[in-house]
PDB file of C-alpha atoms in Angstrom:
ATOM      1  CA  MET A   1     -24.130  -6.856  -0.226  1.00  0.00           C
ATOM      2  CA  LYS A   2     -20.783  -7.296   1.456  1.00  0.00           C
ATOM      3  CA  TYR A   3     -21.579  -5.047   4.453  1.00  0.00           C
ATOM      4  CA  GLN A   4     -25.321  -5.697   4.715  1.00  0.00           C
ATOM      5  CA  ASN A   5     -24.979  -7.358   8.141  1.00  0.00           C
ATOM      6  CA  ILE A   6     -23.174  -4.303   9.512  1.00  0.00           C
ATOM      7  CA  HIS A   7     -26.041  -2.078   8.415  1.00  0.00           C
ATOM      8  CA  ASN A   8     -28.561  -4.453  10.046  1.00  0.00           C
ATOM      9  CA  TYR A   9     -26.634  -4.341  13.331  1.00  0.00           C
ATOM     10  CA  ALA A  10     -26.569  -0.536  13.207  1.00  0.00           C
ATOM     11  CA  ILE A  11     -30.352  -0.394  12.636  1.00  0.00           C
ATOM     12  CA  ALA A  12     -30.961  -2.793  15.537  1.00  0.00           C
ATOM     13  CA  PHE A  13     -28.728  -0.717  17.805  1.00  0.00           C
ATOM     14  CA  LEU A  14     -30.545   2.503  16.885  1.00  0.00           C
ATOM     15  CA  PHE A  15     -33.851   0.750  17.603  1.00  0.00           C
ATOM     16  CA  LEU A  16     -32.640  -0.086  21.106  1.00  0.00           C
ATOM     17  CA  VAL A  17     -31.528   3.524  21.548  1.00  0.00           C
ATOM     18  CA  THR A  18     -35.074   4.686  20.671  1.00  0.00           C
ATOM     19  CA  ILE A  19     -36.574   2.328  23.246  1.00  0.00           C
ATOM     20  CA  PHE A  20     -34.215   3.557  25.961  1.00  0.00           C
ATOM     21  CA  SER A  21     -34.941   7.186  25.060  1.00  0.00           C
ATOM     22  CA  ALA A  22     -38.673   6.578  25.520  1.00  0.00           C
ATOM     23  CA  LYS A  23     -37.996   5.562  29.144  1.00  0.00           C
ATOM     24  CA  SER A  24     -35.939   8.652  29.964  1.00  0.00           C
ATOM     25  CA  VAL A  25     -38.562  10.627  31.931  1.00  0.00           C
ATOM     26  CA  LYS A  26     -36.510  10.503  35.135  1.00  0.00           C
ATOM     27  CA  ALA A  27     -33.134  10.449  33.432  1.00  0.00           C
ATOM     28  CA  GLN A  28     -30.541  13.115  34.141  1.00  0.00           C
ATOM     29  CA  SER A  29     -29.307  15.063  31.112  1.00  0.00           C
ATOM     30  CA  GLU A  30     -25.693  16.180  30.804  1.00  0.00           C
ATOM     31  CA  PHE A  31     -23.806  18.155  28.160  1.00  0.00           C
ATOM     32  CA  GLY A  32     -20.094  18.881  27.895  1.00  0.00           C
ATOM     33  CA  LEU A  33     -16.876  18.930  25.914  1.00  0.00           C
ATOM     34  CA  LYS A  34     -14.111  16.369  25.543  1.00  0.00           C
ATOM     35  CA  GLY A  35     -10.722  16.048  23.923  1.00  0.00           C
ATOM     36  CA  GLY A  36      -7.456  14.162  24.126  1.00  0.00           C
ATOM     37  CA  ALA A  37      -4.789  12.050  22.456  1.00  0.00           C
ATOM     38  CA  LEU A  38      -5.553   9.352  19.902  1.00  0.00           C
ATOM     39  CA  TYR A  39      -3.279   6.580  18.610  1.00  0.00           C
ATOM     40  CA  SER A  40      -4.279   4.732  15.455  1.00  0.00           C
ATOM     41  CA  GLY A  41      -2.864   1.885  13.409  1.00  0.00           C
ATOM     42  CA  LEU A  42      -3.557  -0.499  10.545  1.00  0.00           C
ATOM     43  CA  LYS A  43      -3.704  -4.276  10.251  1.00  0.00           C
ATOM     44  CA  LEU A  44      -3.985  -6.698   7.348  1.00  0.00           C
ATOM     45  CA  GLY A  45      -6.625  -9.384   7.116  1.00  0.00           C
ATOM     46  CA  GLU A  46      -3.765 -11.873   6.611  1.00  0.00           C
ATOM     47  CA  GLU A  47       0.015 -11.890   6.980  1.00  0.00           C
ATOM     48  CA  SER A  48       2.089 -10.192   4.297  1.00  0.00           C
ATOM     49  CA  SER A  49       5.833  -9.782   3.823  1.00  0.00           C
ATOM     50  CA  LEU A  50       5.275  -6.810   1.537  1.00  0.00           C
ATOM     51  CA  PHE A  51       3.763  -4.343   4.026  1.00  0.00           C
ATOM     52  CA  ASP A  52       4.707  -3.165   7.488  1.00  0.00           C
ATOM     53  CA  PHE A  53       2.719  -0.777   9.692  1.00  0.00           C
ATOM     54  CA  GLN A  54       3.455   1.443  12.680  1.00  0.00           C
ATOM     55  CA  ASN A  55       0.997   3.311  14.896  1.00  0.00           C
ATOM     56  CA  SER A  56       0.573   7.040  14.459  1.00  0.00           C
ATOM     57  CA  SER A  57      -0.440   9.723  16.972  1.00  0.00           C
ATOM     58  CA  GLY A  58      -3.309  12.173  16.556  1.00  0.00           C
ATOM     59  CA  PHE A  59      -6.087  13.719  18.635  1.00  0.00           C
ATOM     60  CA  SER A  60      -9.860  13.987  19.026  1.00  0.00           C
ATOM     61  CA  LEU A  61     -12.014  16.947  20.026  1.00  0.00           C
ATOM     62  CA  GLY A  62     -15.755  17.391  20.347  1.00  0.00           C
ATOM     63  CA  ALA A  63     -18.918  17.472  22.458  1.00  0.00           C
ATOM     64  CA  PHE A  64     -21.119  14.897  24.194  1.00  0.00           C
ATOM     65  CA  TYR A  65     -24.708  14.614  25.396  1.00  0.00           C
ATOM     66  CA  THR A  66     -25.636  12.023  28.030  1.00  0.00           C
ATOM     67  CA  LYS A  67     -28.866  10.642  29.439  1.00  0.00           C
ATOM     68  CA  ASN A  68     -27.934   8.950  32.722  1.00  0.00           C
ATOM     69  CA  ASN A  69     -30.062   6.362  34.538  1.00  0.00           C
ATOM     70  CA  LEU A  70     -32.376   5.517  31.652  1.00  0.00           C
ATOM     71  CA  VAL A  71     -32.983   2.021  33.016  1.00  0.00           C
ATOM     72  CA  GLY A  72     -31.367   1.733  36.424  1.00  0.00           C
ATOM     73  CA  PRO A  73     -27.604   2.254  36.023  1.00  0.00           C
ATOM     74  CA  ILE A  74     -27.803   2.082  32.196  1.00  0.00           C
ATOM     75  CA  GLY A  75     -27.540   5.302  30.203  1.00  0.00           C
ATOM     76  CA  LEU A  76     -27.123   6.632  26.675  1.00  0.00           C
ATOM     77  CA  GLN A  77     -24.345   8.906  25.414  1.00  0.00           C
ATOM     78  CA  MET A  78     -24.041  10.507  21.975  1.00  0.00           C
ATOM     79  CA  GLU A  79     -20.986  12.424  20.777  1.00  0.00           C
ATOM     80  CA  LEU A  80     -19.933  14.544  17.826  1.00  0.00           C
ATOM     81  CA  LEU A  81     -16.163  14.417  17.317  1.00  0.00           C
ATOM     82  CA  TYR A  82     -13.423  15.629  15.048  1.00  0.00           C
ATOM     83  CA  GLN A  83     -10.716  12.958  14.921  1.00  0.00           C
ATOM     84  CA  MET A  84      -7.302  13.162  13.328  1.00  0.00           C
ATOM     85  CA  LYS A  85      -6.119   9.629  12.703  1.00  0.00           C
ATOM     86  CA  GLY A  86      -3.027   8.498  10.846  1.00  0.00           C
ATOM     87  CA  ALA A  87      -1.082   5.673   9.323  1.00  0.00           C
ATOM     88  CA  ASN A  88       2.596   4.883   8.790  1.00  0.00           C
ATOM     89  CA  ILE A  89       2.807   2.393   5.927  1.00  0.00           C
ATOM     90  CA  TYR A  90       6.052   0.763   4.789  1.00  0.00           C
ATOM     91  CA  LEU A  91       6.373  -1.062   1.488  1.00  0.00           C
ATOM     92  CA  GLN A  92       9.374  -3.226   0.599  1.00  0.00           C
ATOM     93  CA  GLN A  93      11.369  -2.035  -2.387  1.00  0.00           C
ATOM     94  CA  PRO A  94      13.983  -4.320  -4.029  1.00  0.00           C
ATOM     95  CA  GLY A  95      17.332  -2.676  -4.553  1.00  0.00           C
ATOM     96  CA  ILE A  96      18.722   0.455  -2.931  1.00  0.00           C
ATOM     97  CA  PRO A  97      17.814   3.864  -4.393  1.00  0.00           C
ATOM     98  CA  THR A  98      20.616   6.066  -5.683  1.00  0.00           C
ATOM     99  CA  PRO A  99      20.879   9.857  -5.551  1.00  0.00           C
ATOM    100  CA  GLY A 100      19.265  11.624  -8.470  1.00  0.00           C
ATOM    101  CA  ASN A 101      16.167   9.422  -8.833  1.00  0.00           C
ATOM    102  CA  GLY A 102      13.928  11.884  -7.009  1.00  0.00           C
ATOM    103  CA  GLU A 103      13.934  10.062  -3.658  1.00  0.00           C
ATOM    104  CA  ASN A 104      15.624  10.783  -0.357  1.00  0.00           C
ATOM    105  CA  LEU A 105      18.533   8.321  -0.075  1.00  0.00           C
ATOM    106  CA  ASN A 106      18.961   8.771   3.687  1.00  0.00           C
ATOM    107  CA  TRP A 107      15.287   7.982   4.256  1.00  0.00           C
ATOM    108  CA  PHE A 108      15.608   4.638   2.466  1.00  0.00           C
ATOM    109  CA  GLU A 109      18.914   3.776   4.134  1.00  0.00           C
ATOM    110  CA  TYR A 110      17.367   4.209   7.582  1.00  0.00           C
ATOM    111  CA  TYR A 111      14.607   1.684   6.852  1.00  0.00           C
ATOM    112  CA  ARG A 112      16.773  -0.807   4.965  1.00  0.00           C
ATOM    113  CA  ARG A 113      16.617  -4.291   6.459  1.00  0.00           C
ATOM    114  CA  GLY A 114      16.321  -7.979   5.588  1.00  0.00           C
ATOM    115  CA  SER A 115      15.872  -9.364   2.120  1.00  0.00           C
ATOM    116  CA  PHE A 116      13.155  -8.938  -0.445  1.00  0.00           C
ATOM    117  CA  LEU A 117      10.643 -11.810  -0.515  1.00  0.00           C
ATOM    118  CA  GLY A 118      13.242 -14.446   0.350  1.00  0.00           C
ATOM    119  CA  THR A 119      15.928 -13.226  -2.037  1.00  0.00           C
ATOM    120  CA  THR A 120      19.396 -12.042  -1.076  1.00  0.00           C
ATOM    121  CA  SER A 121      19.038  -8.643  -2.765  1.00  0.00           C
ATOM    122  CA  PRO A 122      19.179  -5.613  -0.451  1.00  0.00           C
ATOM    123  CA  VAL A 123      15.878  -4.084   0.605  1.00  0.00           C
ATOM    124  CA  SER A 124      14.686  -0.569   1.355  1.00  0.00           C
ATOM    125  CA  TRP A 125      11.384   0.335   2.981  1.00  0.00           C
ATOM    126  CA  ASP A 126       9.411   3.016   1.174  1.00  0.00           C
ATOM    127  CA  ARG A 127       7.477   5.085   3.709  1.00  0.00           C
ATOM    128  CA  HIS A 128       3.939   6.328   3.112  1.00  0.00           C
ATOM    129  CA  GLN A 129       2.616   8.528   5.927  1.00  0.00           C
ATOM    130  CA  GLU A 130      -0.952   9.798   5.872  1.00  0.00           C
ATOM    131  CA  ARG A 131      -3.351  11.790   8.049  1.00  0.00           C
ATOM    132  CA  TYR A 132      -7.072  11.000   7.989  1.00  0.00           C
ATOM    133  CA  HIS A 133      -9.526  13.689   9.138  1.00  0.00           C
ATOM    134  CA  TYR A 134     -12.904  12.406  10.360  1.00  0.00           C
ATOM    135  CA  PHE A 135     -16.228  13.681  11.608  1.00  0.00           C
ATOM    136  CA  SER A 136     -17.511  10.904  13.883  1.00  0.00           C
ATOM    137  CA  LEU A 137     -20.769  10.134  15.671  1.00  0.00           C
ATOM    138  CA  PRO A 138     -20.346   7.637  18.542  1.00  0.00           C
ATOM    139  CA  ILE A 139     -23.579   6.203  20.016  1.00  0.00           C
ATOM    140  CA  LEU A 140     -22.904   4.476  23.324  1.00  0.00           C
ATOM    141  CA  LEU A 141     -24.758   2.534  25.995  1.00  0.00           C
ATOM    142  CA  THR A 142     -23.192   3.206  29.394  1.00  0.00           C
ATOM    143  CA  PHE A 143     -23.266   1.254  32.637  1.00  0.00           C
ATOM    144  CA  GLN A 144     -22.276   2.612  36.052  1.00  0.00           C
ATOM    145  CA  PRO A 145     -21.229  -0.156  38.462  1.00  0.00           C
ATOM    146  CA  ALA A 146     -19.914   2.457  40.928  1.00  0.00           C
ATOM    147  CA  LYS A 147     -20.282   6.221  41.355  1.00  0.00           C
ATOM    148  CA  PHE A 148     -16.700   6.880  40.315  1.00  0.00           C
ATOM    149  CA  PHE A 149     -16.557   4.424  37.408  1.00  0.00           C
ATOM    150  CA  ASP A 150     -18.435   3.905  34.087  1.00  0.00           C
ATOM    151  CA  VAL A 151     -18.055   1.306  31.345  1.00  0.00           C
ATOM    152  CA  TYR A 152     -19.609   1.565  27.887  1.00  0.00           C
ATOM    153  CA  SER A 153     -19.899   0.025  24.460  1.00  0.00           C
ATOM    154  CA  GLY A 154     -21.495   0.992  21.173  1.00  0.00           C
ATOM    155  CA  VAL A 155     -20.957   1.980  17.568  1.00  0.00           C
ATOM    156  CA  GLU A 156     -19.233   4.895  15.861  1.00  0.00           C
ATOM    157  CA  LEU A 157     -20.214   6.145  12.412  1.00  0.00           C
ATOM    158  CA  GLY A 158     -17.591   8.262  10.665  1.00  0.00           C
ATOM    159  CA  TYR A 159     -16.870  10.158   7.469  1.00  0.00           C
ATOM    160  CA  MET A 160     -13.350  11.014   6.268  1.00  0.00           C
ATOM    161  CA  PHE A 161     -13.759  14.534   4.891  1.00  0.00           C
ATOM    162  CA  ALA A 162     -10.053  15.058   4.127  1.00  0.00           C
ATOM    163  CA  LYS A 163      -6.784  13.160   3.729  1.00  0.00           C
ATOM    164  CA  THR A 164      -3.345  14.758   3.873  1.00  0.00           C
ATOM    165  CA  ASN A 165       0.047  13.253   3.038  1.00  0.00           C
ATOM    166  CA  VAL A 166       2.995  14.004   5.305  1.00  0.00           C
ATOM    167  CA  TYR A 167       5.271  11.910   3.106  1.00  0.00           C
ATOM    168  CA  SER A 168       3.896  10.024   0.129  1.00  0.00           C
ATOM    169  CA  SER A 169       5.319   7.524  -2.321  1.00  0.00           C
ATOM    170  CA  LYS A 170       3.702   7.468  -5.743  1.00  0.00           C
ATOM    171  CA  LEU A 171       4.173   3.701  -5.897  1.00  0.00           C
ATOM    172  CA  ASN A 172       2.421   3.144  -2.561  1.00  0.00           C
ATOM    173  CA  HIS A 173      -0.499   5.262  -3.698  1.00  0.00           C
ATOM    174  CA  LEU A 174      -0.928   3.180  -6.832  1.00  0.00           C
ATOM    175  CA  ILE A 175      -0.892  -0.073  -4.848  1.00  0.00           C
ATOM    176  CA  LEU A 176      -3.176   0.976  -1.985  1.00  0.00           C
ATOM    177  CA  GLY A 177      -5.591   3.146  -3.961  1.00  0.00           C
ATOM    178  CA  GLU A 178      -8.007   5.586  -2.342  1.00  0.00           C
ATOM    179  CA  PRO A 179      -9.250   4.927   1.213  1.00  0.00           C
ATOM    180  CA  ASN A 180     -12.878   4.223   2.070  1.00  0.00           C
ATOM    181  CA  ARG A 181     -14.402   7.514   3.214  1.00  0.00           C
ATOM    182  CA  PHE A 182     -17.068   5.942   5.436  1.00  0.00           C
ATOM    183  CA  SER A 183     -16.400   3.988   8.619  1.00  0.00           C
ATOM    184  CA  ALA A 184     -18.500   1.960  11.056  1.00  0.00           C
ATOM    185  CA  SER A 185     -16.622   0.958  14.196  1.00  0.00           C
ATOM    186  CA  TRP A 186     -17.395  -0.852  17.414  1.00  0.00           C
ATOM    187  CA  ILE A 187     -16.312   0.884  20.618  1.00  0.00           C
ATOM    188  CA  ALA A 188     -15.563  -0.249  24.148  1.00  0.00           C
ATOM    189  CA  GLY A 189     -14.173   1.819  26.985  1.00  0.00           C
ATOM    190  CA  ALA A 190     -14.257   3.013  30.565  1.00  0.00           C
ATOM    191  CA  LYS A 191     -14.384   6.350  32.390  1.00  0.00           C
ATOM    192  CA  VAL A 192     -12.982   7.231  35.796  1.00  0.00           C
ATOM    193  CA  ARG A 193     -14.381  10.209  37.696  1.00  0.00           C
ATOM    194  CA  LEU A 194     -11.694  12.759  38.609  1.00  0.00           C
ATOM    195  CA  GLY A 195     -14.054  15.390  40.018  1.00  0.00           C
ATOM    196  CA  ASP A 196     -17.705  16.352  40.175  1.00  0.00           C
ATOM    197  CA  LYS A 197     -17.752  17.349  36.474  1.00  0.00           C
ATOM    198  CA  THR A 198     -14.566  15.763  35.127  1.00  0.00           C
ATOM    199  CA  LYS A 199     -13.881  12.227  33.873  1.00  0.00           C
ATOM    200  CA  LEU A 200     -10.891  10.474  32.338  1.00  0.00           C
ATOM    201  CA  ASP A 201     -11.947   8.384  29.330  1.00  0.00           C
ATOM    202  CA  PHE A 202     -10.083   5.323  27.946  1.00  0.00           C
ATOM    203  CA  ARG A 203     -11.418   3.999  24.630  1.00  0.00           C
ATOM    204  CA  TYR A 204     -10.653   1.406  21.968  1.00  0.00           C
ATOM    205  CA  SER A 205     -12.359   1.241  18.574  1.00  0.00           C
ATOM    206  CA  GLY A 206     -12.021  -1.110  15.631  1.00  0.00           C
ATOM    207  CA  ASN A 207     -13.327  -0.336  12.155  1.00  0.00           C
ATOM    208  CA  LEU A 208     -15.667  -3.000  10.758  1.00  0.00           C
ATOM    209  CA  ILE A 209     -15.300  -1.625   7.218  1.00  0.00           C
ATOM    210  CA  PRO A 210     -11.893  -1.908   5.468  1.00  0.00           C
ATOM    211  CA  LEU A 211      -9.988   1.327   5.070  1.00  0.00           C
ATOM    212  CA  TYR A 212      -8.314  -0.101   1.945  1.00  0.00           C
ATOM    213  CA  GLU A 213      -9.775  -2.955  -0.095  1.00  0.00           C
ATOM    214  CA  MET A 214      -7.156  -5.052  -1.883  1.00  0.00           C
ATOM    215  CA  ARG A 215      -7.431  -8.062  -4.166  1.00  0.00           C
ATOM    216  CA  ASN A 216      -6.302 -10.727  -1.679  1.00  0.00           C
ATOM    217  CA  THR A 217      -6.919  -9.035   1.663  1.00  0.00           C
ATOM    218  CA  ASP A 218      -8.284  -5.917   3.335  1.00  0.00           C
ATOM    219  CA  ILE A 219      -6.572  -3.305   5.496  1.00  0.00           C
ATOM    220  CA  LYS A 220      -8.566  -2.146   8.528  1.00  0.00           C
ATOM    221  CA  ASP A 221      -7.794   0.601  11.021  1.00  0.00           C
ATOM    222  CA  HIS A 222      -8.157   0.677  14.797  1.00  0.00           C
ATOM    223  CA  SER A 223      -7.468   3.293  17.467  1.00  0.00           C
ATOM    224  CA  PHE A 224      -6.960   3.856  21.175  1.00  0.00           C
ATOM    225  CA  SER A 225      -7.696   7.198  22.811  1.00  0.00           C
ATOM    226  CA  ILE A 226      -7.263   8.880  26.188  1.00  0.00           C
ATOM    227  CA  SER A 227      -9.389  11.981  26.700  1.00  0.00           C
ATOM    228  CA  ILE A 228     -10.739  14.343  29.339  1.00  0.00           C
ATOM    229  CA  GLU A 229     -14.516  14.718  29.527  1.00  0.00           C
ATOM    230  CA  GLN A 230     -15.734  17.995  31.097  1.00  0.00           C
ATOM    231  CA  SER A 231     -19.413  18.486  31.919  1.00  0.00           C
ATOM    232  CA  LEU A 232     -20.746  22.037  31.352  1.00  0.00           C
ATOM    233  CA  TRP A 233     -24.322  21.642  32.621  1.00  0.00           C
ATOM    234  CA  ARG A 234     -26.725  19.072  34.046  1.00  0.00           C
ATOM    235  CA  LYS A 235     -30.448  18.987  34.654  1.00  0.00           C
TER     236      LYS A 235
END
């Protein structure tokens, strides 16, 4: 299958997590809440003059559970998050729309630029703006090189339980189709300690599974987030 290797990597990672958990007799447990801003975007597998993308802002909110010092400075963190991601998709349209065709003329005029696929005809950019609502489960291995600083990496499994359109073009929908509801992303990030129970988290994630599968190429999503992590209890 196309994504069989991804599933194998996920199984291997979970196996390592099980091994680390078995060595957690002296590990310190920690539970808390986290939330912050999230910026997401799309990218094509290859260059295209038909599409253009811009990043979109959203947010994430959820809880975390950490086992520190499983093996020396290495720990395990699991999270359950709600994430609101988004996408601003622009599709070139030959010709300029006219009032009365059901579209907003000012909207097209603002995004008019260039020529259409090398021709001299005027071009408008049809905007398709979406919001993707996810439940996500990040599983992370952490490393603490200093008391005030952590780095981590891992995987994030997600499910898109809802999609909302802020502004939608019927033509764009027909071309892109429905998004893939499941996601499997790799994550890398760092946390800086602000206080005894507070950390500032910087994170980047890239989806390994295409959000949209097209005939000649795939469209994948990626995101960057900045969040505050607040510990509620430790033992």
